[in-house]
Coordinates of C-alpha atoms in Angstrom, one line a residue:
M1 CA 38.2 -66.5 52.6
A2 CA 40.3 -69.4 52.1
E3 CA 41.5 -67.6 48.6
I4 CA 42.7 -64.9 50.8
G5 CA 44.4 -66.7 53.6
H6 CA 46.0 -69.2 51.2
S7 CA 46.6 -68.3 47.5
S8 CA 47.0 -64.8 48.2
D9 CA 49.2 -65.2 51.1
K10 CA 52.4 -64.6 48.9
S11 CA 51.9 -61.6 47.2
S12 CA 49.9 -59.8 50.5
S13 CA 53.0 -60.9 52.4
G14 CA 55.6 -59.4 50.1
A15 CA 53.4 -56.0 50.0
F16 CA 53.2 -56.2 53.7
H17 CA 56.9 -56.5 54.1
D18 CA 57.6 -54.2 51.4
Q19 CA 55.1 -52.1 53.2
L20 CA 57.0 -52.0 56.8
S21 CA 60.0 -51.4 54.6
Q22 CA 58.6 -48.1 53.4
T23 CA 57.3 -46.9 56.7
S24 CA 60.6 -48.0 58.4
S25 CA 62.7 -45.8 55.7
I26 CA 60.7 -42.7 56.3
S27 CA 63.3 -40.8 58.1
S28 CA 66.1 -41.8 55.9
Y29 CA 63.8 -40.4 52.7
Y30 CA 64.0 -36.8 54.6
D31 CA 67.8 -36.9 55.3
D32 CA 68.5 -34.4 52.9
R33 CA 65.6 -32.1 53.8
S34 CA 65.6 -29.5 56.2
F35 CA 63.8 -29.6 59.7
F36 CA 60.6 -27.7 59.0
Q37 CA 60.4 -29.4 55.4
R38 CA 60.5 -32.6 57.4
A39 CA 58.0 -31.5 59.1
I40 CA 55.5 -30.2 56.9
D41 CA 55.9 -33.4 54.5
S42 CA 55.4 -35.7 57.6
F43 CA 51.8 -34.5 57.7
K44 CA 51.4 -35.8 54.0
P45 CA 49.5 -38.8 53.4
I46 CA 51.5 -41.9 52.8
N47 CA 52.1 -42.9 49.4
L48 CA 51.5 -46.8 49.2
E49 CA 52.0 -48.3 45.9
E50 CA 49.3 -51.0 44.8
D51 CA 50.7 -54.3 46.0
G52 CA 49.0 -56.6 43.2
V53 CA 46.1 -58.1 44.7
D54 CA 43.1 -58.2 43.6
T55 CA 40.3 -57.1 45.9
L56 CA 37.1 -56.9 43.3
N57 CA 35.9 -60.2 44.2
M58 CA 36.3 -60.2 48.0
T59 CA 33.3 -59.5 50.3
D60 CA 33.0 -56.8 52.4
L61 CA 34.4 -58.6 55.4
E62 CA 37.6 -60.1 53.5
K63 CA 38.5 -56.2 52.3
S64 CA 38.0 -55.2 55.9
I65 CA 40.6 -58.1 57.4
Y66 CA 42.9 -57.2 54.2
A67 CA 43.1 -53.8 54.8
T68 CA 43.8 -53.9 58.7
S69 CA 46.6 -56.2 58.1
R70 CA 48.1 -53.5 55.6
H71 CA 47.4 -50.3 57.7
P72 CA 50.3 -48.2 57.3
L73 CA 50.8 -47.2 61.5
A74 CA 54.5 -46.7 62.3
R75 CA 56.0 -49.2 63.9
R76 CA 58.2 -47.7 66.7
L77 CA 57.3 -48.8 70.0
K78 CA 60.2 -50.6 71.8
A79 CA 59.9 -53.5 74.2
R80 CA 60.9 -51.0 77.5
H81 CA 57.6 -48.4 76.1
L82 CA 55.5 -51.7 75.6
Q83 CA 56.7 -52.8 79.2
M84 CA 56.2 -49.9 80.9
I85 CA 52.3 -49.4 79.2
A86 CA 51.6 -52.7 80.6
I87 CA 52.9 -51.8 84.1
G88 CA 51.6 -48.4 84.6
G89 CA 49.5 -47.5 81.8
S90 CA 46.0 -47.6 83.5
I91 CA 47.1 -46.5 86.6
G92 CA 45.4 -43.1 87.2
T93 CA 42.3 -41.6 88.8
G94 CA 40.4 -44.7 89.1
L95 CA 43.0 -46.2 91.6
F96 CA 43.9 -42.9 93.1
V97 CA 40.5 -41.4 93.7
G98 CA 37.9 -43.6 92.3
S99 CA 38.8 -46.4 94.9
G100 CA 37.7 -44.1 97.7
Y101 CA 33.9 -44.3 96.5
A102 CA 34.3 -48.0 96.3
L103 CA 35.8 -48.1 99.9
A104 CA 32.9 -46.0 100.7
T105 CA 30.2 -47.7 99.2
G106 CA 31.5 -51.4 99.5
G107 CA 33.8 -51.4 102.5
P108 CA 37.2 -52.5 102.9
A109 CA 36.8 -56.2 102.1
G110 CA 34.2 -55.3 99.3
V111 CA 37.2 -53.3 97.9
L112 CA 39.5 -56.4 98.2
L113 CA 37.0 -58.6 96.3
S114 CA 36.0 -56.5 93.8
Y115 CA 39.7 -56.3 92.9
I116 CA 40.6 -59.8 92.9
L117 CA 37.4 -60.6 90.6
V118 CA 38.0 -57.8 88.3
G119 CA 41.8 -58.4 88.4
Y120 CA 41.4 -62.1 87.8
S121 CA 39.0 -61.5 84.9
L122 CA 41.6 -58.8 83.3
F123 CA 44.5 -61.0 84.0
A124 CA 42.2 -63.8 81.5
V125 CA 41.3 -61.1 79.1
V126 CA 44.7 -59.8 78.5
M127 CA 46.2 -62.9 78.0
A128 CA 43.9 -64.0 75.4
L129 CA 44.5 -60.5 73.7
G130 CA 48.1 -61.3 73.8
E131 CA 47.8 -64.6 72.3
M132 CA 45.9 -63.3 69.6
S133 CA 47.8 -59.9 68.9
V134 CA 51.1 -61.5 68.7
Q135 CA 49.7 -64.0 66.0
F136 CA 47.7 -61.2 64.2
P137 CA 49.1 -57.4 65.1
V138 CA 47.0 -55.7 62.7
S139 CA 45.7 -52.0 62.8
G140 CA 43.2 -51.8 65.9
S141 CA 44.0 -55.1 67.3
F142 CA 40.7 -56.5 69.2
N143 CA 38.4 -54.0 67.4
A144 CA 39.5 -55.9 64.4
F145 CA 39.2 -59.6 65.8
F146 CA 35.8 -58.8 66.5
S147 CA 34.7 -58.4 63.0
R148 CA 37.1 -61.1 62.1
F149 CA 36.5 -63.9 64.4
V150 CA 32.8 -63.0 65.3
D151 CA 31.2 -61.0 62.9
P152 CA 31.5 -57.3 61.6
A153 CA 28.4 -56.0 63.8
W154 CA 30.7 -57.0 66.9
G155 CA 33.4 -54.7 65.6
F156 CA 31.5 -52.0 64.5
T157 CA 29.4 -51.9 67.9
L158 CA 31.6 -52.6 70.6
G159 CA 34.4 -50.5 68.5
L160 CA 32.3 -47.2 68.5
M161 CA 31.5 -47.8 72.3
Y162 CA 35.1 -48.5 73.1
S163 CA 36.0 -45.1 71.2
V164 CA 33.4 -43.0 72.6
S165 CA 34.6 -44.3 76.2
W166 CA 38.1 -42.6 75.5
L167 CA 36.2 -40.0 73.6
I168 CA 34.7 -38.8 76.8
S169 CA 37.2 -39.7 78.9
F170 CA 39.5 -37.0 77.8
P171 CA 37.5 -34.0 78.5
S172 CA 36.9 -35.6 81.9
E173 CA 40.7 -36.1 82.6
L174 CA 41.4 -32.3 81.7
V175 CA 38.7 -31.3 83.9
A176 CA 40.2 -33.4 87.0
C177 CA 43.8 -31.8 85.8
S178 CA 42.2 -28.3 86.8
L179 CA 40.6 -29.5 89.8
T180 CA 44.2 -31.5 90.9
I181 CA 46.0 -28.2 90.2
S182 CA 43.4 -26.4 92.3
Y183 CA 44.4 -28.5 95.7
W184 CA 47.3 -25.7 95.5
N185 CA 45.8 -23.1 94.2
D186 CA 42.0 -22.5 93.6
T187 CA 41.6 -18.8 92.9
I188 CA 42.5 -18.9 89.0
N189 CA 39.7 -20.0 86.6
P190 CA 40.1 -23.9 86.0
A191 CA 39.2 -23.1 82.5
V192 CA 43.0 -21.7 82.3
W193 CA 44.6 -24.9 83.4
V194 CA 42.1 -27.1 80.6
A195 CA 43.5 -24.7 78.0
I196 CA 47.2 -25.5 79.1
F197 CA 46.8 -29.2 79.6
L198 CA 44.8 -29.5 76.3
V199 CA 47.2 -28.2 74.3
G200 CA 50.3 -30.3 76.1
I201 CA 48.4 -33.5 75.8
S202 CA 47.3 -32.7 72.4
S203 CA 51.1 -32.3 71.3
I204 CA 51.9 -35.7 72.9
N205 CA 49.9 -37.0 70.6
L206 CA 51.3 -35.3 67.6
F207 CA 54.8 -36.1 68.0
G208 CA 53.7 -39.6 66.9
V209 CA 53.9 -42.9 68.7
K210 CA 57.2 -42.6 69.7
G211 CA 56.8 -39.2 71.3
Y212 CA 53.5 -40.9 73.2
G213 CA 55.8 -44.0 73.9
E214 CA 58.3 -42.2 75.6
V215 CA 56.0 -39.9 77.6
E216 CA 53.9 -43.0 78.7
F217 CA 57.6 -44.3 79.5
V218 CA 58.5 -41.8 82.1
L219 CA 55.3 -41.1 83.6
S220 CA 54.5 -44.7 84.0
I221 CA 57.8 -44.9 86.0
T222 CA 56.4 -41.9 88.3
K223 CA 53.2 -43.7 88.8
V224 CA 54.9 -47.0 89.7
L225 CA 57.4 -45.5 92.1
A226 CA 54.8 -43.2 93.4
V227 CA 52.2 -46.6 94.4
I228 CA 55.4 -48.8 95.7
G229 CA 56.4 -45.7 98.0
F230 CA 52.4 -45.5 99.2
I231 CA 52.7 -49.1 100.0
I232 CA 55.8 -49.1 102.0
A233 CA 54.6 -45.9 104.0
G234 CA 51.4 -47.3 104.5
I235 CA 52.8 -50.2 105.8
C236 CA 54.6 -48.4 108.4
I237 CA 51.7 -46.0 109.1
I238 CA 50.0 -49.4 110.1
C239 CA 52.8 -50.3 112.2
G240 CA 52.4 -47.4 114.6
V241 CA 54.7 -44.8 112.5
G242 CA 52.8 -41.4 112.6
D243 CA 50.2 -39.7 114.9
Q244 CA 47.6 -42.6 115.4
G245 CA 50.2 -45.3 116.7
Y246 CA 49.6 -48.9 115.7
I247 CA 46.7 -49.5 113.5
G248 CA 46.9 -52.9 112.3
S249 CA 43.7 -54.4 111.0
R250 CA 41.5 -51.8 113.6
Y251 CA 39.2 -50.7 110.2
W252 CA 38.1 -54.1 109.2
H253 CA 36.8 -54.7 112.6
N254 CA 35.5 -51.5 113.4
P255 CA 33.4 -49.9 111.3
G256 CA 33.9 -53.4 109.5
S257 CA 34.6 -55.2 106.5
F258 CA 31.5 -54.4 104.4
N259 CA 29.3 -52.1 103.9
H260 CA 25.9 -52.3 102.6
G261 CA 26.6 -55.9 101.8
F262 CA 26.0 -57.7 98.9
K263 CA 24.7 -54.5 97.1
G264 CA 27.8 -52.7 98.4
V265 CA 30.3 -55.1 96.6
C266 CA 28.4 -55.0 93.1
S267 CA 28.4 -51.3 93.6
A268 CA 32.4 -51.7 94.3
F269 CA 33.0 -53.4 90.8
I270 CA 31.8 -50.4 88.3
S271 CA 35.0 -48.3 90.5
A272 CA 37.1 -51.3 89.9
A273 CA 36.6 -51.5 86.1
F274 CA 37.3 -47.9 86.1
S275 CA 40.7 -48.6 88.1
F276 CA 41.6 -51.2 85.6
G277 CA 40.5 -49.4 82.5
G278 CA 42.9 -48.9 79.9
V279 CA 44.8 -52.2 80.3
E280 CA 44.1 -53.5 76.9
L281 CA 46.1 -50.7 75.6
V282 CA 49.1 -53.2 75.1
A283 CA 47.3 -54.9 72.8
L284 CA 46.4 -52.0 70.7
A285 CA 49.7 -50.8 70.8
A286 CA 50.1 -54.4 68.6
S287 CA 50.5 -52.9 65.0
E288 CA 53.1 -49.9 66.4
T289 CA 55.6 -52.4 67.8
A290 CA 58.6 -53.1 65.8
N291 CA 58.9 -56.8 67.3
P292 CA 55.5 -58.0 68.7
R293 CA 56.4 -61.7 68.8
K294 CA 58.8 -61.0 71.5
A295 CA 57.7 -57.8 73.3
L296 CA 53.9 -58.5 73.5
P297 CA 54.1 -61.9 75.6
R298 CA 56.3 -60.2 78.1
A299 CA 54.3 -57.1 78.2
T300 CA 51.0 -59.2 78.9
K301 CA 52.4 -61.4 81.4
Q302 CA 53.4 -58.0 83.6
V303 CA 49.5 -57.5 84.1
F304 CA 49.5 -60.5 86.6
W305 CA 52.2 -58.4 88.7
R306 CA 50.4 -55.4 88.1
I307 CA 47.1 -56.5 89.5
T308 CA 48.7 -58.2 92.5
L309 CA 51.1 -55.6 93.5
F310 CA 49.5 -52.0 92.6
Y311 CA 45.6 -53.0 93.2
V312 CA 45.5 -55.7 95.6
T313 CA 48.2 -54.9 97.9
T314 CA 47.0 -51.4 97.7
A315 CA 43.1 -52.4 98.7
V316 CA 44.6 -54.0 101.5
V317 CA 46.6 -51.2 102.7
I318 CA 44.1 -48.5 102.1
G319 CA 41.3 -50.6 103.8
C320 CA 43.7 -50.6 107.1
L321 CA 43.9 -46.9 106.6
V322 CA 40.8 -45.3 106.2
P323 CA 37.6 -46.2 107.7
Y324 CA 34.7 -46.3 105.0
T325 CA 32.7 -44.0 107.3
D326 CA 35.5 -41.3 106.6
E327 CA 33.1 -38.6 105.3
R328 CA 35.8 -37.1 102.5
L329 CA 35.4 -40.2 100.9
L330 CA 31.9 -39.5 99.8
N331 CA 33.0 -37.2 97.6
G332 CA 34.8 -39.4 95.4
S333 CA 31.3 -40.6 93.8
S334 CA 32.5 -37.9 91.0
S335 CA 35.7 -39.6 90.7
E336 CA 37.7 -36.2 89.9
D337 CA 37.9 -34.5 93.6
I338 CA 41.4 -34.8 94.7
A339 CA 40.4 -34.4 98.2
A340 CA 38.2 -37.6 98.3
S341 CA 41.7 -39.9 97.1
P342 CA 42.3 -42.2 100.0
F343 CA 45.8 -42.3 99.5
V344 CA 45.9 -38.4 100.4
I345 CA 43.3 -39.0 103.3
A346 CA 45.6 -42.0 104.4
I347 CA 48.7 -39.8 104.3
N348 CA 47.1 -37.1 106.0
N349 CA 45.8 -39.0 108.9
G350 CA 49.1 -40.3 109.6
G351 CA 50.0 -36.7 110.0
I352 CA 53.3 -37.1 107.5
N353 CA 53.0 -33.5 106.0
V354 CA 54.7 -33.4 103.0
L355 CA 53.6 -36.5 101.5
P356 CA 50.0 -35.1 100.7
D357 CA 51.8 -32.4 98.2
I358 CA 53.6 -35.4 96.7
M359 CA 50.7 -37.8 96.0
N360 CA 48.5 -35.0 94.5
A361 CA 51.3 -34.1 92.1
V362 CA 51.4 -38.0 91.4
I363 CA 48.1 -37.9 90.7
L364 CA 48.2 -34.7 88.5
V365 CA 51.2 -37.2 86.6
A366 CA 48.6 -39.9 86.6
V367 CA 45.8 -37.8 85.1
V368 CA 48.0 -36.4 82.2
S369 CA 48.9 -40.0 81.7
V370 CA 45.4 -41.1 81.2
G371 CA 44.5 -38.3 79.0
A372 CA 47.5 -39.1 76.6
S373 CA 46.4 -42.8 76.3
S374 CA 42.7 -41.1 76.0
V375 CA 43.6 -39.7 72.6
Y376 CA 45.7 -42.7 71.8
G377 CA 43.4 -45.3 72.3
C378 CA 40.5 -43.2 70.6
S379 CA 42.3 -42.3 67.8
R380 CA 43.9 -45.6 67.2
S381 CA 40.3 -47.5 67.1
L382 CA 38.2 -44.7 64.9
A383 CA 41.0 -45.1 62.3
S384 CA 40.8 -48.6 62.7
L385 CA 37.0 -48.6 62.4
A386 CA 37.7 -46.5 59.4
V387 CA 39.9 -48.9 57.6
Q388 CA 37.3 -51.5 58.1
G389 CA 34.8 -49.2 56.2
L390 CA 32.8 -49.4 59.4
L391 CA 33.3 -45.5 59.7
P392 CA 34.0 -42.5 57.0
R393 CA 37.1 -43.4 55.0
C394 CA 38.3 -39.9 55.7
I395 CA 39.2 -41.0 59.4
A396 CA 41.3 -43.8 58.2
Y397 CA 43.9 -40.7 57.0
I398 CA 47.5 -41.7 58.0
D399 CA 50.3 -38.9 57.4
R400 CA 53.9 -40.3 56.7
S401 CA 54.9 -40.2 60.0
G402 CA 52.4 -43.0 60.8
R403 CA 50.0 -40.6 62.7
P404 CA 45.6 -41.0 61.9
L405 CA 45.7 -37.5 62.2
V406 CA 41.9 -37.3 61.7
A407 CA 41.1 -39.6 64.4
I408 CA 43.5 -37.4 66.9
L409 CA 41.8 -34.5 65.3
I410 CA 38.3 -35.5 66.1
T411 CA 39.4 -36.6 69.8
N412 CA 41.2 -33.3 70.5
V413 CA 38.2 -31.3 69.0
F414 CA 35.9 -33.2 71.6
G415 CA 38.4 -32.2 74.2
L416 CA 36.9 -28.9 74.2
L417 CA 34.3 -30.1 76.1
G418 CA 36.9 -30.0 79.3
F419 CA 36.4 -26.2 79.3
L420 CA 32.6 -27.5 81.3
A421 CA 35.2 -27.4 84.5
S422 CA 34.0 -23.7 84.9
S423 CA 30.2 -24.5 84.7
E424 CA 28.1 -25.5 87.6
N425 CA 26.4 -28.1 85.4
Q426 CA 29.9 -29.9 84.2
S427 CA 28.9 -33.0 87.0
E428 CA 25.6 -33.5 85.3
V429 CA 27.1 -33.0 82.0
F430 CA 29.7 -35.8 82.3
T431 CA 27.1 -37.8 84.4
W432 CA 24.8 -38.4 81.2
L433 CA 27.8 -38.6 78.8
F434 CA 29.6 -41.6 80.9
S435 CA 26.3 -43.3 81.1
V436 CA 26.8 -43.6 76.9
C437 CA 29.7 -46.0 77.7
S438 CA 29.3 -46.8 81.8
L439 CA 29.6 -50.5 80.9
A440 CA 31.5 -50.4 77.5
A441 CA 34.6 -51.6 79.6
F442 CA 32.8 -54.8 80.8
F443 CA 31.2 -55.5 77.1
T444 CA 34.8 -54.6 75.4
W445 CA 36.1 -57.7 78.2
I446 CA 33.8 -60.4 77.4
A447 CA 33.7 -59.5 73.9
I448 CA 37.7 -60.2 73.8
C449 CA 37.1 -63.4 76.0
F450 CA 34.5 -64.6 73.8
T451 CA 36.8 -64.2 70.7
H452 CA 39.3 -65.8 71.7
L453 CA 37.1 -69.0 72.4
R454 CA 35.8 -68.5 68.6
F455 CA 39.7 -68.2 67.8
R456 CA 40.6 -71.6 69.3
W457 CA 37.4 -72.9 68.1
A458 CA 38.2 -71.9 64.3
L459 CA 41.6 -73.8 64.5
N460 CA 40.1 -76.8 65.8
A461 CA 37.2 -76.5 63.0
Q462 CA 39.9 -76.4 60.3
G463 CA 41.9 -78.7 61.1
R464 CA 44.9 -76.4 63.0
N465 CA 46.0 -76.4 66.4
T466 CA 48.1 -74.1 68.7
D467 CA 51.3 -75.7 67.3
E468 CA 51.4 -72.5 65.0
V469 CA 50.3 -70.1 67.8
I470 CA 53.4 -67.8 68.6
F471 CA 52.0 -66.9 72.1
V472 CA 49.7 -69.6 73.7
S473 CA 47.7 -67.9 76.6
P474 CA 49.0 -69.7 79.8
L475 CA 45.2 -69.7 81.3
G476 CA 44.0 -71.5 77.6
I477 CA 40.1 -71.7 76.9
W478 CA 39.2 -72.4 80.5
G479 CA 40.6 -68.9 81.8
S480 CA 38.8 -67.2 78.7
L481 CA 35.7 -68.9 79.7
F482 CA 35.5 -68.6 83.5
G483 CA 36.6 -64.8 83.0
M484 CA 33.9 -64.4 80.6
I485 CA 31.3 -65.9 83.0
I486 CA 32.6 -63.6 85.7
L487 CA 32.3 -60.7 84.0
I488 CA 28.7 -61.3 82.7
L489 CA 28.0 -62.0 86.4
I490 CA 29.5 -58.7 87.4
V491 CA 27.6 -57.0 84.8
I492 CA 24.5 -58.0 86.0
G493 CA 25.1 -56.9 89.6
L494 CA 25.6 -53.6 88.3
I495 CA 22.7 -53.8 86.4
W496 CA 20.6 -54.7 89.6
T497 CA 22.3 -52.2 91.7
A498 CA 21.4 -49.5 89.1
I499 CA 17.8 -50.5 88.8
W500 CA 17.7 -50.5 93.0
P501 CA 20.5 -48.2 94.3
I502 CA 21.7 -48.7 97.6
G503 CA 19.2 -46.8 100.2
S504 CA 16.4 -46.1 97.9
S505 CA 13.5 -47.8 96.2
A506 CA 13.7 -48.9 92.2
D507 CA 14.9 -45.9 89.9
V508 CA 14.7 -45.6 85.9
E509 CA 16.8 -42.2 86.2
S510 CA 19.3 -44.2 88.0
F511 CA 19.1 -46.9 85.7
F512 CA 19.8 -45.2 82.5
K513 CA 22.7 -42.8 84.3
S514 CA 24.4 -46.2 85.0
C515 CA 23.4 -48.3 82.3
L516 CA 22.4 -46.6 79.4
S517 CA 25.4 -48.3 77.3
L518 CA 23.1 -51.2 77.4
P519 CA 20.1 -50.5 75.3
L520 CA 22.6 -48.3 72.9
L521 CA 24.6 -51.6 72.4
I522 CA 21.5 -53.3 71.2
V523 CA 20.5 -50.5 69.1
L524 CA 23.6 -50.3 67.5
C525 CA 24.3 -53.8 66.8
V526 CA 20.6 -54.6 65.3
G527 CA 20.7 -51.3 63.5
F528 CA 23.8 -52.4 61.6
K529 CA 22.5 -56.0 60.8
I530 CA 19.6 -54.2 59.4
Y531 CA 21.4 -51.5 57.5
K532 CA 23.7 -54.3 56.1
G533 CA 21.1 -56.9 55.4
T534 CA 22.6 -59.5 57.6
L535 CA 19.7 -60.4 60.3
N536 CA 19.8 -64.1 59.2
Q537 CA 23.6 -64.5 60.3
W538 CA 25.0 -63.4 63.8
L539 CA 28.0 -65.5 63.7
I540 CA 30.5 -66.1 60.9
P541 CA 30.9 -69.9 60.6
L542 CA 34.1 -71.1 62.1
E543 CA 35.3 -72.8 58.7
E544 CA 35.3 -69.4 57.1
V545 CA 37.4 -67.7 59.7
D546 CA 40.3 -66.2 58.4
L547 CA 43.5 -67.7 60.3
D548 CA 46.1 -66.2 57.9
T549 CA 45.7 -62.7 56.6
G550 CA 47.8 -59.9 58.9
R551 CA 50.7 -62.4 60.1
R552 CA 54.3 -61.1 59.9
E553 CA 55.3 -64.6 59.9
I554 CA 53.3 -66.2 56.8
D555 CA 55.3 -69.3 56.2
V556 CA 52.9 -71.8 58.8
E557 CA 55.5 -74.5 58.3
V558 CA 58.5 -72.4 59.0
L559 CA 56.7 -70.8 61.9
K560 CA 55.4 -74.2 63.9
Q561 CA 59.5 -75.2 63.7
E562 CA 60.5 -72.0 65.3
I563 CA 57.8 -72.2 68.0
A564 CA 58.8 -76.0 68.7
E565 CA 62.3 -75.1 68.9
D566 CA 61.3 -72.1 71.2
R567 CA 59.3 -74.2 73.7
A568 CA 62.1 -77.2 73.7
R569 CA 64.9 -74.8 74.8
I570 CA 62.4 -73.5 77.6
A571 CA 61.5 -77.0 78.9
S572 CA 65.2 -78.0 78.8
K573 CA 65.9 -75.5 81.3
S574 CA 66.1 -75.9 85.1
F575 CA 62.5 -75.7 86.7
W576 CA 62.7 -72.1 88.3
Y577 CA 63.5 -70.9 84.8
R578 CA 60.8 -72.3 83.6
V579 CA 58.4 -70.8 86.2
Y580 CA 60.3 -67.3 86.0
R581 CA 59.3 -67.6 82.1
F582 CA 55.6 -68.5 82.7
W583 CA 54.9 -65.5 84.8
C584 CA 57.6 -62.9 83.2

């Protein structure tokens, strides 16, 4: 591994930067061609010259690391795209609709507690992920980090489950689109709306990463403004504006702060996870960002403000406006019934007539946004697994515009399941589909924290330190450690409530509907180790972890000097500026 990380650094770095130049010059290459010729040629495979690095003597892991470092995804996302993906990228049906089910099962204090705990853990996850992604902006980001810093079995198992979770989410969001439209008109067959949104969302991703970035930028702004507007309107209603008069903390006392006790709080965690899902997309886009060294740290730090403002504050406002005994909330168990949205219920209860329609339109925007993110997240993860040799090589096909076409096609084909919207059994089908990846988000987040710990330990084991780390997580290794512990405890609580559901005895079917991903995770991991014949080794030795391949800044000494100068410049500023740069 050391041979790749040091002796071949010069040649691999030269090839890497040559590839950047080739990718960035695609547009100029087509300048003298017609629009239709450019469109047709853009779908052809990218033509990369051999970079002269001998891979014959490399192990499978070394080839995987090198492949992800030179994967030709287009680098066209700007800082503003990444900022809005960070701020509003995961605001979707989990927050707008799923929070209603969490309120019904856990009560207002249960929702608030679950958001705070999961939110802290996710802040630690994103900080850890930001540190590694700025250092190694490679294809697939954290998916590749699992194979690189822990073991290829982790990369295959968790990468596949993460991809499948987005794969299943896409048709589910299409169904949610049709249900949102039915709020205004329920006479048209929902399959019609599924078809319209399937074509629209698929087209967004065919415009490439820049098209996705622009669309997500606009949609995220819309969602952010809507949430801020709801919080302001909610505070006004709480203070007495509307039909109910002064509300205050009435519902926190009657019917109460908690519902179903500790078990209700544990049940609320899964809704909190669904609300925060997609927070890691910022790092997934690292390899498609023009300047990750500048853009990613700022984007990842925005997560703190998003958690505080959009989730914690919203949880308090909703808890004051909607009692957990409201029967409309119970419809939220499907996480797609827009009538179960506590946002819509709160505004309706306040007697403000026009806002429910506006809120429903915002929910539609959020659903489209999450649908586009599903295609983006799934396609990039699948392509990364393929380029590492963990899936068939054809899935790693990248065209001249930097689009993983085969992976996008697979995701769009799976979206056809959205036509189950017109079936009476669609709820049962999606329940079992989601059971395949029910805990996938938690497993992914736990693995990210552990991988960050492994990265730091590898630095120490090889006699290196954070002086060469471009962006150091403000929470450090302790943040990752505590975040991982909290997430593990949450998973234990979810397994407990899955085996013994609220209000009933032990139920095997309930367990598999909620936690099928757990035995599947074990089977996939062990099966991969048996297939590769590596049952005798479960972790890559820290001394053999590759800490160099994939960097855009390959001269470690120059990099150390630049980092030291940046830190000295910030340290010379005022106290308030240092506080600002710490959080923003």
